XYZ file of C-alpha atoms in Angstrom:
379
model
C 154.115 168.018 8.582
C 155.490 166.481 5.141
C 155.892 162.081 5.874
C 158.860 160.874 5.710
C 159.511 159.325 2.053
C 162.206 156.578 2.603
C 161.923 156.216 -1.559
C 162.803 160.141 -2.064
C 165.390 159.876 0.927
C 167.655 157.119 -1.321
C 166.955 159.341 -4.654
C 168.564 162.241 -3.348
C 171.556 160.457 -1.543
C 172.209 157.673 -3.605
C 175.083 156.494 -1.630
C 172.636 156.242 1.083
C 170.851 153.048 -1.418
C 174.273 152.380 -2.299
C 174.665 151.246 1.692
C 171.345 150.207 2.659
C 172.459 147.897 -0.413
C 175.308 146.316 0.916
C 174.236 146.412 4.647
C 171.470 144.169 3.458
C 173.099 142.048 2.356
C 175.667 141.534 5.048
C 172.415 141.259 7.384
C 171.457 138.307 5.422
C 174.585 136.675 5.376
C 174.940 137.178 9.405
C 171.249 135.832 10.070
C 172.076 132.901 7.862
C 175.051 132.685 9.888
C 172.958 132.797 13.258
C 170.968 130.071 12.085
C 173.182 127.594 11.146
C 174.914 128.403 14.450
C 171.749 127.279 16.027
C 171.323 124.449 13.673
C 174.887 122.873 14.152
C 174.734 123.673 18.027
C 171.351 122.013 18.114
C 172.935 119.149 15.884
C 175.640 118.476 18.371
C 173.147 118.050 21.428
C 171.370 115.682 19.320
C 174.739 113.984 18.131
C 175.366 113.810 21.903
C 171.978 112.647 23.271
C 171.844 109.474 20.716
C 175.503 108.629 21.713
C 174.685 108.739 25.529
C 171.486 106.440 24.948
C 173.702 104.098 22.793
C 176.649 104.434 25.785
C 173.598 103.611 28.329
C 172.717 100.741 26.696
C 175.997 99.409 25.991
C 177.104 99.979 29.737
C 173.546 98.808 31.297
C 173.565 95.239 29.085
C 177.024 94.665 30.109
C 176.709 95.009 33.337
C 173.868 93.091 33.019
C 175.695 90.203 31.635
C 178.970 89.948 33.512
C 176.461 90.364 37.050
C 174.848 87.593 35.222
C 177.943 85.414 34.327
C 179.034 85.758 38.221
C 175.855 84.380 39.355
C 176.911 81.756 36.788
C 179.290 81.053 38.744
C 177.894 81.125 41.943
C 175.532 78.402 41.091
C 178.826 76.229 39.413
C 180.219 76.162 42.664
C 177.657 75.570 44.253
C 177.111 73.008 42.757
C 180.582 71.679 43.013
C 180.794 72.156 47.044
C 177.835 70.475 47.705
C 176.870 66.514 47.083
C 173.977 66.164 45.384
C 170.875 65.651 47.022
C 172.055 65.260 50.356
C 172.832 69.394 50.724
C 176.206 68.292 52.305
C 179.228 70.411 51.945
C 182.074 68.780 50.518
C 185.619 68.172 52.241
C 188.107 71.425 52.768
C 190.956 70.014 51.072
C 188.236 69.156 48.088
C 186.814 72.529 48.310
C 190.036 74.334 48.000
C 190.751 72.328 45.075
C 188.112 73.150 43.365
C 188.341 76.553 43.929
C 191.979 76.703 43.324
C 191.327 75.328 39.648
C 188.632 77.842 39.475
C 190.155 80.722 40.480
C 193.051 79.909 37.614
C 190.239 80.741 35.248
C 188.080 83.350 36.545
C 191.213 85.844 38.204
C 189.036 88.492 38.977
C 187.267 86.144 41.907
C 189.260 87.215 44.823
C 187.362 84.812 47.175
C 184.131 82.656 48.340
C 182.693 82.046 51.414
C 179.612 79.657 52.737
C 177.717 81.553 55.173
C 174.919 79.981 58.106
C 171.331 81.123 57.143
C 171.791 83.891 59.399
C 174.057 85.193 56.570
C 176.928 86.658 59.568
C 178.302 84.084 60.108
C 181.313 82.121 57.510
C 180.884 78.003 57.869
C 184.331 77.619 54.927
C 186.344 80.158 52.748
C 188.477 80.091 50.470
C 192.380 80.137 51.797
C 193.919 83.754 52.632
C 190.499 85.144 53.472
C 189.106 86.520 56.677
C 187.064 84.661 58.961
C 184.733 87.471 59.191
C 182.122 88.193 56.538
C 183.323 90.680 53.568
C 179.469 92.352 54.428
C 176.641 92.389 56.770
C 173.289 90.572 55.799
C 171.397 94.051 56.178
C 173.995 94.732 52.811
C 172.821 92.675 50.257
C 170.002 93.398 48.428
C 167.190 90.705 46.800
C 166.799 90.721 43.138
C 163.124 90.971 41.662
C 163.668 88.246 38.975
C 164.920 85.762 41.479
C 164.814 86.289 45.600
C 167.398 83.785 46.230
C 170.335 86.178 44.696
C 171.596 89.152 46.577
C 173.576 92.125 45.378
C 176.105 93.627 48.081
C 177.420 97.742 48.369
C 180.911 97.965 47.119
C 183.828 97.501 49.534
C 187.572 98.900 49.016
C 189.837 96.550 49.711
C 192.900 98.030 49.186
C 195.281 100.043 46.997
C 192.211 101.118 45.020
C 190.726 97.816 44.325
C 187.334 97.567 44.826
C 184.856 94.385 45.510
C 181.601 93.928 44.592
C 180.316 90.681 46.876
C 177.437 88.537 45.522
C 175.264 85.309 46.757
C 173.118 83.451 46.680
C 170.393 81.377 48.770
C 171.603 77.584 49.039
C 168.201 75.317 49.516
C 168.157 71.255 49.845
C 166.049 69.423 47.655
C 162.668 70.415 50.324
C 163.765 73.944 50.062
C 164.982 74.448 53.195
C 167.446 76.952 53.395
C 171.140 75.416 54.228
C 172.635 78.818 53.907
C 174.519 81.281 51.139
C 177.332 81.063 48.937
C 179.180 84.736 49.083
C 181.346 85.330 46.257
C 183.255 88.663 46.066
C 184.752 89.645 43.105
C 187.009 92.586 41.613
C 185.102 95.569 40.478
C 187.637 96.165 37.239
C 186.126 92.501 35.925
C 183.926 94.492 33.972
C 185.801 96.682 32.276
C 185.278 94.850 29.060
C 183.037 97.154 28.249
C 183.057 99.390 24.914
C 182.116 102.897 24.327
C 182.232 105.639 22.423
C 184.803 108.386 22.977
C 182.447 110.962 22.959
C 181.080 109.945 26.449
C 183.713 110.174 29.064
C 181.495 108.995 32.121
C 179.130 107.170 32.949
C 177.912 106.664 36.625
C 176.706 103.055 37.803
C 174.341 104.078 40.946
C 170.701 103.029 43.140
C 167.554 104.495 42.286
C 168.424 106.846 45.058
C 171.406 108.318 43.021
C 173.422 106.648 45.906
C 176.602 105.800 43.514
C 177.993 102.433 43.070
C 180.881 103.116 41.031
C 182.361 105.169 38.037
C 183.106 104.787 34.263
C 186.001 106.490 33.566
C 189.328 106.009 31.362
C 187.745 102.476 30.232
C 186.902 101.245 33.655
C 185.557 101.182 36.607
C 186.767 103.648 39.574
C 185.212 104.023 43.058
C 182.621 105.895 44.357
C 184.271 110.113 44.698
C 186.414 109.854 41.739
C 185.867 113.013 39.918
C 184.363 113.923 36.665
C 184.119 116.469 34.505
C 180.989 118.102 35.336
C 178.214 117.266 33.391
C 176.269 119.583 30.913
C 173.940 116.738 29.892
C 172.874 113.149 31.035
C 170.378 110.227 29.812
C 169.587 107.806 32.704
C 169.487 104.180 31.222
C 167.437 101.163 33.946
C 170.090 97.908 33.929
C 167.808 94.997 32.880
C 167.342 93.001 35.816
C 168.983 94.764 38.464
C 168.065 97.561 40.793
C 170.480 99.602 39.293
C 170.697 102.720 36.639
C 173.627 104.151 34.444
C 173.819 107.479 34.063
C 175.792 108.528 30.810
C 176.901 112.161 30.523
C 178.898 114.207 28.640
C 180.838 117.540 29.190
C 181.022 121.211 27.982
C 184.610 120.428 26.361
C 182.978 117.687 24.443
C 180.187 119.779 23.167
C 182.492 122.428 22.317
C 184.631 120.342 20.133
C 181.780 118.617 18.052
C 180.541 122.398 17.659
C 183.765 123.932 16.583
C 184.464 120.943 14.313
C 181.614 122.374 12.079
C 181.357 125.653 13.142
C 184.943 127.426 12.206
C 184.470 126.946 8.952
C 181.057 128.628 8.446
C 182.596 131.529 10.746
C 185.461 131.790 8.228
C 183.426 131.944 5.446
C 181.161 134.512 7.088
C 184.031 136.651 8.047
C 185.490 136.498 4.036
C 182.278 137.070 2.875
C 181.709 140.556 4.955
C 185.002 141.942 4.243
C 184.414 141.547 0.828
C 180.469 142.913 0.700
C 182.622 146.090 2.902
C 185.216 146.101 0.114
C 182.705 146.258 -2.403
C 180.743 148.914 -0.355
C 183.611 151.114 -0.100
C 184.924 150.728 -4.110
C 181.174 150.958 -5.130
C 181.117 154.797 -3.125
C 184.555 155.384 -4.722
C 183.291 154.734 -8.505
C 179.831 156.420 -7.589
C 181.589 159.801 -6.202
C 183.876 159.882 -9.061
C 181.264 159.235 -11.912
C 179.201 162.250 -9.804
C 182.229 164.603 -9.751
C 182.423 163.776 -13.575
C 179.007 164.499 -14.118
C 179.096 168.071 -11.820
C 181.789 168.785 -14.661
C 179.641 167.958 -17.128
C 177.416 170.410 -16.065
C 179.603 172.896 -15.372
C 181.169 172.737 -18.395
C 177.354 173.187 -19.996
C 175.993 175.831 -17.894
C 179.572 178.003 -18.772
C 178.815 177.257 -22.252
C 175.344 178.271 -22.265
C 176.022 181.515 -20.479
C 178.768 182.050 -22.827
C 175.961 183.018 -25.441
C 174.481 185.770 -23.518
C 177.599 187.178 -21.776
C 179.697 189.332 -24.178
C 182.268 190.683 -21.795
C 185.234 188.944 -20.857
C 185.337 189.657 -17.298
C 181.935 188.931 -16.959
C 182.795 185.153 -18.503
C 186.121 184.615 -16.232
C 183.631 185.414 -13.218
C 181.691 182.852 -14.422
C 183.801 180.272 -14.896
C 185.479 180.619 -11.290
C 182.072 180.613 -9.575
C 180.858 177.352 -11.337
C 183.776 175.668 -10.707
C 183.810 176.363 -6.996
C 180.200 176.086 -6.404
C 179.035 173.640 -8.686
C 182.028 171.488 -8.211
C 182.937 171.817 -4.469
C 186.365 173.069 -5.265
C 187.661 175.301 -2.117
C 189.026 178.007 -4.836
C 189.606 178.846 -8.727
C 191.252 181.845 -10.087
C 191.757 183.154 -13.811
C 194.440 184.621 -14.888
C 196.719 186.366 -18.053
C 199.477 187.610 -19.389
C 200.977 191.215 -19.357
C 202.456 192.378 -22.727
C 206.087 192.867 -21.794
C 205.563 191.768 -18.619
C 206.672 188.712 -16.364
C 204.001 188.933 -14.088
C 200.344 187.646 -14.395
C 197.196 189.797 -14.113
C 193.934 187.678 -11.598
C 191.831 188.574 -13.678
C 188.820 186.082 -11.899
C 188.876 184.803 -7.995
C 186.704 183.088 -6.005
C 186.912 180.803 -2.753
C 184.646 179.105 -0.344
C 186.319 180.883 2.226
C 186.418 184.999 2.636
C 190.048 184.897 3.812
C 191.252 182.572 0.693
C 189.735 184.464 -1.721
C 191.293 187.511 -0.461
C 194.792 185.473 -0.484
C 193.970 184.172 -4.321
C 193.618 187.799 -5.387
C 196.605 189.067 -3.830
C 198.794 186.385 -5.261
C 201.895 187.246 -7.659
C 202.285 184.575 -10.586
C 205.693 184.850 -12.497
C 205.866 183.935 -16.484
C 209.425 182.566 -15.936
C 209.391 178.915 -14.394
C 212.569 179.368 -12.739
C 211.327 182.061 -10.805
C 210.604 180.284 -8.094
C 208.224 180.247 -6.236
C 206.348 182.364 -8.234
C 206.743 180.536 -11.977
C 205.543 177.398 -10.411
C 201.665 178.685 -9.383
C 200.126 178.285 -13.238
C-alpha cells in the first residue's frame, strides 16, 4: 500500500495548498482570538476580585469606625448622666436636657435608656420611648477588645427603619457594676460609606452567615432584601467586631467589564476572516484562470506540433476539436467551412463530452447570411 504523501497531495491540487493556506491562517487568527477571550475574561475576574477586597475593606473600616464613634458616645453620656465619683444618676429634667441637646447633633440616635444590672429592666429613657427594653440581655453580644460593650441583633422599628441597639457596662469607681447605658440608633447612620460601582452588594453578617443587614443602592437595607445573585464574593473580618462583610458582585457586572473589551477584538476577528475568505475565494479565481490559460497554452502547442506530422486537413480539424474539448474541459467544439456557391456551412470536425451533443453538433445547419436567423447567428 503506497503512504499517503500530504507534499504530492498539494502538488497535484494546488488549490488544495491554496486553502490549507488560507484556512491556516484563519485558524491562527481564531486561536489568537480564543486566547485573548480567556485573557480579558480572566482580566475581568481579577479586575473584580481586587475591587471586592478594596469594597471589603472600605465597608469593614467604616463600620468599624461609626460602631466606634457610637460607643463614643455612649461613654459621653455616660458620663454626662452620672456625677462623678459618686455613680449617681443625674436628675430627669437634667437628663432630658442633655439628651435633648444631644440628640440635635447626633439625629440618627433615636433613643437611650439606663438599664438595672440585670440588663431587663429600664431605670430612665429618653422621652417618647417605651418602658420596655428595645432587646433582651440574652441579645447583646460582648466584644473581645473590651467586655464591658455589647452589640445587639437588629430590630425594625417601623416603615423600614431599622435599629441597631448598643451598651455598655456602667461601673463605680470600685468596679461594681451600677448597670448599662442602651443606646439604639438608626441603621442608615452609616451610610456614609463609599464604594465602587462595580460592587453592588455587600452583606454585613455573624460568623454564622446569620445576616445583619445589606449594602445596597448606597445604604443599608434589612435583613431579606434581595440581591442580585452572586457569581463571586471575598469575605472581609470587621476589625474589632464579631462581624464579616461579604462583598460580591454579579454576572451582569462581569458581563459588562468583558464586553467593554471584548466587542472590539470580536469585530476585528470577524473583518479579518471575511477578508482571509475573500482573499481565498479571488486567489482560486486568479489560480483557475491562469490554469485555463495555461491548458491553452498547451493546446495551442500540442496542435502545433502535430500540425508537422499530419498532412491532411481532416485529420488536423479532428485534432483541433479533440484538444480543445479534452485538454480544455470544453463540453463541445466543432469546425466548420464554406460551400462555394453555397449559403450553408459544411462540419467538417465535431466532438462533445457527451454522445448525444456530439450527435446534435454534427447535425447542425449553419447559414452564411447573418440575417438568416437562427441559423446565421451559430459562427
Amino acid at each position: 500500500m503506497t503512504p499517503f504523501n500530504l507534499t504530492s497531495a498539494f502538488a497535484k491540487r494546488p488549490e488544495r495548498a491554496i486553502h490549507a493556506f488560507f484556512g491556516g491562517i484563519a485558524l491562527l487568527i481564531v486561536g489568537f482570538f480564543i486566547s485573548n477571550t480567556i485573557n480579558i475574561r480572566d482580566a475581568a475576574h481579577t479586575v473584580l476580585h481586587e475591587k471586592a477586597i478594596e469594597t471589603g475593606h472600605i465597608v469593614a473600616d467604616g463600620v468599624e469606625q461609626r460602631i466606634n464613634a457610637r460607643f463614643h458616645d455612649l461613654k459621653f453620656l455616660r458620663d454626662s448622666f452620672f456625677q462623678k465619683g459618686s455613680g449617681t444618676l443625674i436628675s430627669d429634667a437634667e437628663a432630658t436636657a442633655v439628651f435633648t441637646a444631644f440628640r440635635q447633633a447626633h439625629p440618627a440616635i433615636i433613643a437611650i435608656n439606663i438599664q438595672d444590672p440585670s440588663g431587663n429592666h429600664i431605670v430612665w429613657s429618653s422621652p417618647q420611648q417605651s418602658s420596655h427594653a428595645i432587646a433582651a440581655d440574652k441579645a447583646f453580644h460582648a466584644l473581645k477588645d473590651d467586655p464591658d460593650q455589647f452589640l445587639g441583633t437588629l430590630s425594625h422599628v417601623r416603615d423600614r427603619l431599622w435599629v441597631l441597639p448598643i451598651r455598655e457596662r456602667i461601673r463605680d469607681n470600685e468596679g461594681r457594676v451600677l448597670g448599662f447605658i442602651v443606646l439604639p440608633f438608626l441603621l442608615s447612620n452609616l451610610s456614609s460609606i463609599h464604594t465602587t460601582p462595580m460592587i453592588q452588594g455587600a452583606v454585613l453578617s455573624l460568623p454564622d452567615r446569620k445576616t445583619i443587614s445589606l449594602w445596597k443602592g448606597g445604604h443599608w437595607v434589612p435583613p431579606g432584601t434581595p440581591l442580585p445573585r452572586p457569581v463571586g464574593e471575598i469575605t472581609t473580618s470587621v476589625p474589632g467586631l464579631p462581624w464579616i462583610v461579604h462583598t460580591q458582585w454579579d454576572a451582569a457586572t462581569l458581563a459588562h467589564l468583558f464586553w467593554e473589551k471584548e466587542w472590539l477584538y470580536l469585530l476585528l476577528t470577524f473583518f479579518l476572516l471575511l477578508i482571509i475568505a475573500a482573499t481565498d475565494i479571488a486567489t482560486q479565481i486568479a489560480y483557475a484562470r491562469i490554469r485555463q490559460l495555461h491548458e491553452y497554452q498547451e493546446a495551442a502547442l500540442h496542435i502545433q506540433q502535430a500540425l508537422i506530422n499530419l498532412r491532411d486537413p481532416e485529420e488536423i480539424y479532428r485534432l483541433v476539436v479533440d484538444t480543445i474539448v479534452e485538454r480544455n474541459k470544453a463540453i463541445g467544439a466543432y469546425v466548420v467551412l464554406p460551400e462555394a456557391n453555397e449559403e450553408w456551412m459544411r462540419i467538417t470536425a465535431a466532438r462533445a463530452d457527451d454522445p448525444e451533443l456530439q450527435k446534435s453538433l454534427a447535425q447542425m445547419r449553419i447559414s452564411t447570411d447573418p440575417t438568416h436567423l437562427p441559423y446565421g447567428n451559430l459562427i
